[in-house]
Coordinates of C-alpha atoms in Angstrom, one line a residue:
X260 CA -60.3 -21.0 -2.5
X261 CA -59.4 -18.5 -5.0
X262 CA -61.5 -17.8 -8.0
X263 CA -59.9 -16.5 -11.0
X264 CA -56.8 -14.2 -11.7
X265 CA -58.4 -10.5 -11.9
X266 CA -56.1 -9.0 -14.1
X267 CA -52.3 -9.5 -15.0
X268 CA -50.2 -7.5 -17.0
X269 CA -46.2 -7.1 -17.7
X270 CA -45.9 -10.3 -17.6
X271 CA -44.9 -12.4 -20.8
X272 CA -47.1 -12.9 -22.8
X273 CA -49.6 -11.0 -20.8
X274 CA -50.4 -7.6 -21.6
X275 CA -53.3 -5.5 -19.8
X276 CA -55.3 -9.3 -19.2
X277 CA -58.9 -9.2 -18.0
X278 CA -60.7 -11.9 -16.9
X279 CA -63.8 -10.1 -16.5
X280 CA -64.1 -9.2 -20.8
X281 CA -61.9 -12.6 -21.1
X282 CA -63.2 -15.4 -19.5
X283 CA -66.6 -16.1 -20.3
X284 CA -69.7 -19.7 -19.8
X285 CA -71.3 -20.8 -22.6
X286 CA -73.7 -18.1 -21.6
X287 CA -71.7 -15.6 -21.8
X288 CA -71.4 -15.5 -17.9
X289 CA -67.8 -14.7 -16.3
X290 CA -66.5 -18.1 -15.2
X291 CA -64.4 -19.4 -12.1
X292 CA -62.1 -21.7 -10.9
X293 CA -64.2 -25.3 -10.1
X294 CA -62.4 -27.9 -7.0
X295 CA -60.2 -29.3 -10.0
X296 CA -59.7 -27.2 -12.9
X297 CA -57.5 -28.1 -16.4
X298 CA -56.1 -25.2 -19.1
X299 CA -55.1 -26.2 -21.7
X300 CA -53.9 -24.1 -24.8
X301 CA -51.0 -24.3 -27.9
X302 CA -46.7 -23.7 -26.7
X303 CA -45.7 -20.5 -25.4
X304 CA -49.4 -19.5 -25.4
X305 CA -49.1 -18.8 -21.0
X306 CA -50.2 -22.0 -19.1
X307 CA -46.2 -21.3 -17.1
X308 CA -46.4 -18.6 -16.9
X309 CA -50.5 -19.0 -15.5
X310 CA -48.6 -21.9 -12.9
X311 CA -45.1 -18.7 -12.3
X312 CA -47.6 -16.4 -10.3
X313 CA -49.6 -19.4 -8.5
X314 CA -45.5 -20.7 -7.6
X315 CA -45.1 -16.5 -6.3
X316 CA -47.7 -17.3 -3.6
X317 CA -45.7 -20.3 -2.6
X318 CA -42.0 -18.6 -2.6
X319 CA -43.0 -15.9 -1.1
X320 CA -41.3 -13.4 -3.4
X321 CA -42.2 -12.4 -7.5
X322 CA -40.4 -14.4 -10.2
X323 CA -36.9 -12.3 -10.6
X324 CA -37.3 -12.9 -14.6
X325 CA -40.5 -10.1 -14.4
X326 CA -39.6 -7.2 -12.0
X327 CA -42.6 -5.6 -12.9
X328 CA -45.5 -7.9 -13.3
X329 CA -48.7 -6.9 -11.5
X330 CA -51.5 -9.2 -11.0
X331 CA -54.4 -10.3 -8.7
X332 CA -56.2 -13.3 -7.8
X333 CA -59.8 -13.4 -6.9
X334 CA -60.3 -15.8 -3.8
X335 CA -63.4 -15.7 -1.0
X336 CA -61.1 -14.4 1.2
X337 CA -61.1 -10.7 2.1
X338 CA -57.9 -9.9 1.8
X339 CA -56.3 -8.4 -1.4
X340 CA -54.2 -10.6 -3.6
X341 CA -51.7 -9.1 -5.9
X342 CA -48.8 -9.7 -6.6
X343 CA -47.4 -6.8 -3.5
X344 CA -48.9 -9.5 -1.3
X345 CA -47.6 -12.6 -2.4
X346 CA -45.2 -11.9 0.6
X347 CA -48.1 -12.5 3.2
X348 CA -50.2 -15.5 1.3
X349 CA -52.7 -17.5 3.9
X350 CA -53.4 -20.5 1.1
X351 CA -51.6 -23.6 1.1
X352 CA -49.9 -23.3 -2.4
X353 CA -48.3 -26.5 -3.9
X354 CA -46.8 -25.8 -7.7
X355 CA -45.4 -28.7 -9.5
X356 CA -44.0 -26.8 -13.0
X357 CA -40.9 -26.5 -15.0
X358 CA -39.3 -24.3 -12.6
X359 CA -40.4 -26.6 -9.7
X360 CA -38.2 -29.1 -11.3
X361 CA -35.6 -27.2 -12.4
X362 CA -35.0 -26.1 -8.8
X363 CA -35.7 -29.7 -7.8
X364 CA -35.7 -32.5 -9.8
X365 CA -31.7 -31.7 -11.9
X366 CA -31.8 -35.6 -12.5
X367 CA -34.7 -35.7 -15.0
X368 CA -33.0 -33.4 -17.0
X369 CA -29.5 -33.2 -16.5
X370 CA -28.4 -36.8 -15.4
X371 CA -25.6 -35.3 -13.8
X372 CA -27.9 -33.1 -11.9
X373 CA -29.3 -33.7 -8.8
X374 CA -32.7 -34.9 -6.6
X375 CA -33.5 -31.9 -3.6
X376 CA -35.6 -33.3 -0.5
X377 CA -39.5 -31.7 -1.1
X378 CA -41.3 -33.7 1.9
X379 CA -40.8 -34.7 5.0
X380 CA -42.6 -37.7 6.3
X381 CA -43.5 -37.9 9.9
X382 CA -44.9 -36.8 13.2
X383 CA -42.0 -34.1 13.2
X384 CA -43.7 -32.3 10.3
X385 CA -44.2 -29.1 12.2
X386 CA -41.0 -28.7 13.8
X387 CA -38.9 -29.5 11.2
X388 CA -41.4 -26.9 8.6
X389 CA -41.6 -24.6 11.5
X390 CA -37.2 -25.0 12.2
X391 CA -37.0 -24.4 8.3
X392 CA -38.8 -21.0 8.1
X393 CA -37.2 -19.9 10.9
X394 CA -33.5 -20.3 9.0
X395 CA -35.4 -19.0 6.0
X396 CA -36.6 -16.4 7.4
X397 CA -32.6 -16.1 8.7
X398 CA -31.8 -16.2 5.5
X399 CA -33.5 -13.3 4.3
X400 CA -33.5 -12.3 0.8
X401 CA -31.3 -10.4 -0.8
X402 CA -34.4 -8.7 -3.3
X403 CA -36.0 -7.9 0.3
X404 CA -32.8 -6.7 1.7
X405 CA -32.7 -9.1 4.7
X406 CA -31.1 -11.7 6.7
X407 CA -27.9 -13.1 6.4
X408 CA -28.2 -12.9 2.4
X409 CA -28.6 -9.6 2.2
X410 CA -25.8 -8.8 4.4
X411 CA -23.8 -11.6 2.4
X412 CA -24.7 -9.1 -0.3
X413 CA -23.2 -6.1 1.7
X414 CA -20.4 -7.4 2.3
X415 CA -19.9 -8.9 -1.3
X416 CA -20.5 -4.9 -2.3
X417 CA -18.1 -4.2 0.1
X418 CA -15.5 -6.0 -0.9
X419 CA -15.9 -5.3 -4.2
X420 CA -15.4 -1.6 -3.9
X421 CA -12.6 -1.7 -1.4
X422 CA -10.7 -4.1 -3.8
X423 CA -11.3 -1.4 -6.3
X424 CA -9.7 1.2 -4.4
X425 CA -7.1 -0.7 -3.1
X426 CA -6.5 -1.9 -7.4
X427 CA -6.8 1.7 -8.1
X428 CA -4.7 3.0 -4.4
X429 CA -1.8 0.5 -5.9
X430 CA -1.7 1.8 -8.9
X431 CA -1.0 5.3 -8.6
X432 CA 1.3 4.1 -5.9
X433 CA 3.3 2.1 -8.8
X434 CA 2.8 5.3 -11.3
X435 CA 4.7 7.3 -8.4
X436 CA 6.9 5.1 -8.3
X437 CA 7.4 4.2 -12.3
X438 CA 8.3 8.5 -12.3
X439 CA 11.2 8.0 -10.0
X440 CA 12.6 5.3 -11.3
X441 CA 12.8 6.3 -14.7
X442 CA 13.2 10.4 -14.5
X443 CA 15.1 10.8 -11.1
X444 CA 17.1 7.2 -11.3
X445 CA 17.8 5.9 -14.5
X446 CA 18.4 8.8 -16.7
X447 CA 20.2 10.5 -14.2
X448 CA 24.2 9.9 -14.6
X449 CA 24.8 9.7 -11.5
X450 CA 23.1 6.5 -10.5
X451 CA 24.6 5.2 -14.3
X452 CA 21.9 2.3 -14.0
X453 CA 20.1 2.9 -17.1
X454 CA 18.5 0.2 -16.5
X455 CA 16.8 0.7 -13.3
X456 CA 13.3 -0.3 -13.6
X457 CA 10.4 -0.1 -11.1
X458 CA 11.2 -3.7 -10.1
X459 CA 14.2 -2.6 -8.9
X460 CA 13.0 0.7 -6.6
X461 CA 10.2 -1.7 -4.8
X462 CA 12.8 -4.2 -4.3
X463 CA 15.0 -1.6 -2.8
X464 CA 12.7 -0.1 -0.5
X465 CA 11.7 -3.6 0.6
X466 CA 15.8 -3.2 1.6
X467 CA 15.5 0.4 3.9
X468 CA 12.3 -1.3 5.3
X469 CA 13.5 -4.5 7.0
X470 CA 17.1 -3.0 7.6
X471 CA 15.4 0.2 9.2
X472 CA 17.4 2.5 7.6
X473 CA 17.3 5.8 8.8
X474 CA 16.6 8.7 6.2
X475 CA 18.9 11.2 5.2
X476 CA 18.6 15.1 5.2
X477 CA 19.0 17.3 2.4
X478 CA 23.1 18.1 3.6
X479 CA 23.4 14.5 3.6
X480 CA 21.8 13.8 0.4
X481 CA 24.0 15.9 -1.3
X482 CA 27.0 14.9 -0.2
X483 CA 26.0 10.8 -1.3
X484 CA 25.3 12.6 -4.7
X485 CA 28.4 14.7 -4.5
X486 CA 30.6 11.1 -3.7
X487 CA 28.8 9.2 -6.4
X488 CA 30.1 11.8 -9.6
X489 CA 32.7 11.1 -11.8
X490 CA 33.7 14.1 -13.2
X491 CA 37.4 13.6 -14.4
X492 CA 40.2 16.6 -13.0
X493 CA 43.2 18.8 -14.7
X494 CA 46.1 16.5 -13.6
X495 CA 47.7 18.1 -10.5
X496 CA 51.2 19.5 -12.2
X497 CA 54.4 19.6 -10.0
X498 CA 56.6 21.5 -8.3
X499 CA 59.1 22.5 -10.7
X500 CA 62.1 22.0 -8.5
X501 CA 63.4 25.3 -7.6
X502 CA 67.6 26.0 -6.8
X503 CA 67.3 28.6 -4.1
X504 CA 70.5 31.0 -3.5
X505 CA 70.1 31.6 -0.5
X506 CA 72.7 30.1 0.4
X507 CA 75.4 32.0 -1.3
X508 CA 73.7 35.5 -1.0
X509 CA 73.9 34.5 3.1
X510 CA 77.9 34.2 2.9
X511 CA 78.1 37.6 0.9
X512 CA 76.8 39.8 2.7
X513 CA 78.1 38.7 5.9
X514 CA 80.6 39.5 4.0
X515 CA 80.0 42.9 3.1
X516 CA 78.6 44.3 6.6
X517 CA 82.1 42.5 7.7
X518 CA 84.5 44.6 5.6
X519 CA 86.3 48.0 7.5
X520 CA 86.9 51.1 5.3
X521 CA 89.2 53.4 7.6
X522 CA 88.1 56.5 9.2
X523 CA 86.4 59.5 7.6
X524 CA 86.5 63.1 9.0
X525 CA 82.5 62.8 9.1
X526 CA 80.0 65.4 9.7
X527 CA 78.0 65.0 12.6
X528 CA 75.0 66.9 11.6
X529 CA 74.8 64.6 9.0
X530 CA 75.0 61.9 11.2
X531 CA 72.5 63.2 13.1
X532 CA 69.7 63.6 9.9
X533 CA 70.4 59.8 7.9
X534 CA 67.3 62.4 5.2
X535 CA 69.7 65.3 5.5
X536 CA 72.3 63.0 4.7
X537 CA 70.5 61.8 1.4
X538 CA 70.0 65.8 0.3
X539 CA 73.1 66.3 0.5
X540 CA 74.4 63.8 -1.3
X541 CA 71.8 64.3 -4.4
X542 CA 72.7 68.0 -3.8
X543 CA 76.4 66.9 -4.8
X544 CA 75.8 64.8 -7.7
X545 CA 73.7 68.1 -8.9
X546 CA 75.9 70.8 -8.2
X547 CA 79.6 69.7 -8.3
X548 CA 81.0 71.0 -11.2
X549 CA 78.1 72.0 -12.6
X550 CA 77.1 75.3 -10.5
X551 CA 79.8 77.5 -8.4
X552 CA 76.1 78.9 -6.1
X553 CA 72.8 76.7 -4.4
X554 CA 70.6 76.1 -6.8
X555 CA 67.9 75.7 -3.3
X556 CA 69.2 79.2 -1.3
X557 CA 71.5 80.8 -4.1
X558 CA 74.8 80.5 -1.9
X559 CA 78.4 80.4 -3.0
X560 CA 79.5 77.4 -3.1
X561 CA 83.4 77.1 -2.0
X562 CA 86.2 75.1 -2.9
X563 CA 86.5 74.1 1.3
X564 CA 83.0 72.4 1.3
X565 CA 83.9 69.9 -1.2
X566 CA 86.7 68.7 1.0
X567 CA 84.3 68.9 3.6
X568 CA 82.0 67.1 1.8
X569 CA 84.0 64.2 0.7
X570 CA 86.2 63.2 3.5
X571 CA 82.1 63.3 4.6
X572 CA 81.3 60.7 2.1
X573 CA 84.9 59.0 0.9
X574 CA 85.2 56.8 -2.3
X575 CA 85.2 53.3 0.3
X576 CA 82.5 53.9 2.2
X577 CA 80.4 55.2 -0.8
X578 CA 81.3 51.6 -2.8
X579 CA 80.1 49.9 0.3
X580 CA 77.3 51.1 0.3
X581 CA 76.4 50.2 -3.3
X582 CA 77.3 46.7 -2.8
X583 CA 74.6 47.4 -0.2
X584 CA 71.3 48.4 -2.0
X585 CA 72.4 45.9 -4.4
X586 CA 72.6 43.2 -1.6
X587 CA 69.2 44.1 -0.5
X588 CA 68.2 44.1 -4.8
X589 CA 68.8 40.5 -5.2
X590 CA 67.2 39.2 -1.2
X591 CA 64.5 40.7 -2.4
X592 CA 64.7 39.4 -6.4
X593 CA 65.4 36.3 -4.4
X594 CA 62.2 35.9 -2.2
X595 CA 60.0 36.9 -5.3
X596 CA 61.1 34.2 -7.9
X597 CA 61.1 32.0 -4.6
X598 CA 57.1 32.3 -4.1
X599 CA 56.4 32.7 -7.6
X600 CA 58.3 29.0 -7.8
X601 CA 56.2 27.8 -5.4
X602 CA 52.6 29.0 -6.6
X603 CA 53.8 27.5 -10.1
X604 CA 51.0 25.0 -10.1
X605 CA 48.5 26.2 -13.1
X606 CA 45.5 27.6 -12.1
X607 CA 42.9 26.1 -14.2
X608 CA 43.1 23.2 -12.1
X609 CA 42.7 25.3 -8.4
X610 CA 39.5 25.8 -9.2
X611 CA 38.9 21.5 -9.9
X612 CA 40.3 20.6 -5.9
X613 CA 38.4 23.3 -4.6
X614 CA 35.3 21.8 -5.7
X615 CA 36.6 18.0 -5.0

């Protein structure tokens, strides 16, 4: 049996309440509870608070509104009975107060409310109460960190954490996609899509994943980029028409090579040595009708020497020789003209052709 409420602190209107110093009878003795006790007082004087302390013993847990409250009961038993022992109360307690009405008789304060069953009649009461107690124990409490309720709280907290991590990862991923779309594709002239957005890059990625397209290596990427480039190239100039004259040159050369000259009295030594023959020919140009002695050795130049040389270098053969030299020069000139004509494409267009 309860005899008094020894102490109350940090509980609504009660702070540093001490029963022995406060509750006295008419002759100033410390008063105690009787079998029946009536407590009355004005509104907000603490009546409901007192009932909530007893209801903590009934429910086996402290009132959530006052987590820092402390109190201690006096009773006829030997065990301590305070705010730390509410889960171990051995007394059968039933409290009918405002909290009970709010939890079980909502119909009294709200026409749409319901009424929760609060008593079971019949012989099976004990078994049902036992089963309820077992289920309540299995359900546990978030406050006491036990049972399914605490497990559910942990799962809910874990879900919130995982959801937050997922949203952060998605936000970071979207940031990278948005940067890729805006900086690498949207503003890149080779893709030519100023309206490229994150939605488009997501659609492209989904399309690639579904079609199982293989990733390109660096070489392939560069090759594809070159194909996307749209650069204007210089016009390719037509090769100018070239009128070759090799045919006429061939006919002239054939004519020269078929010409015959009259036999002369040749000097065999000069015929055997072409360089010597050319040296003598140059000497004639420098000496004939100019000198009487050889400018090289100083020997006298006789008249019969000129006759011998004139017989070797006849006028007819000299004319043929000069014609052949002219023909060779004409052929070489024509070859150079043909080469320049075939390579007359503007040099500025050649790099553009190579780049493409």
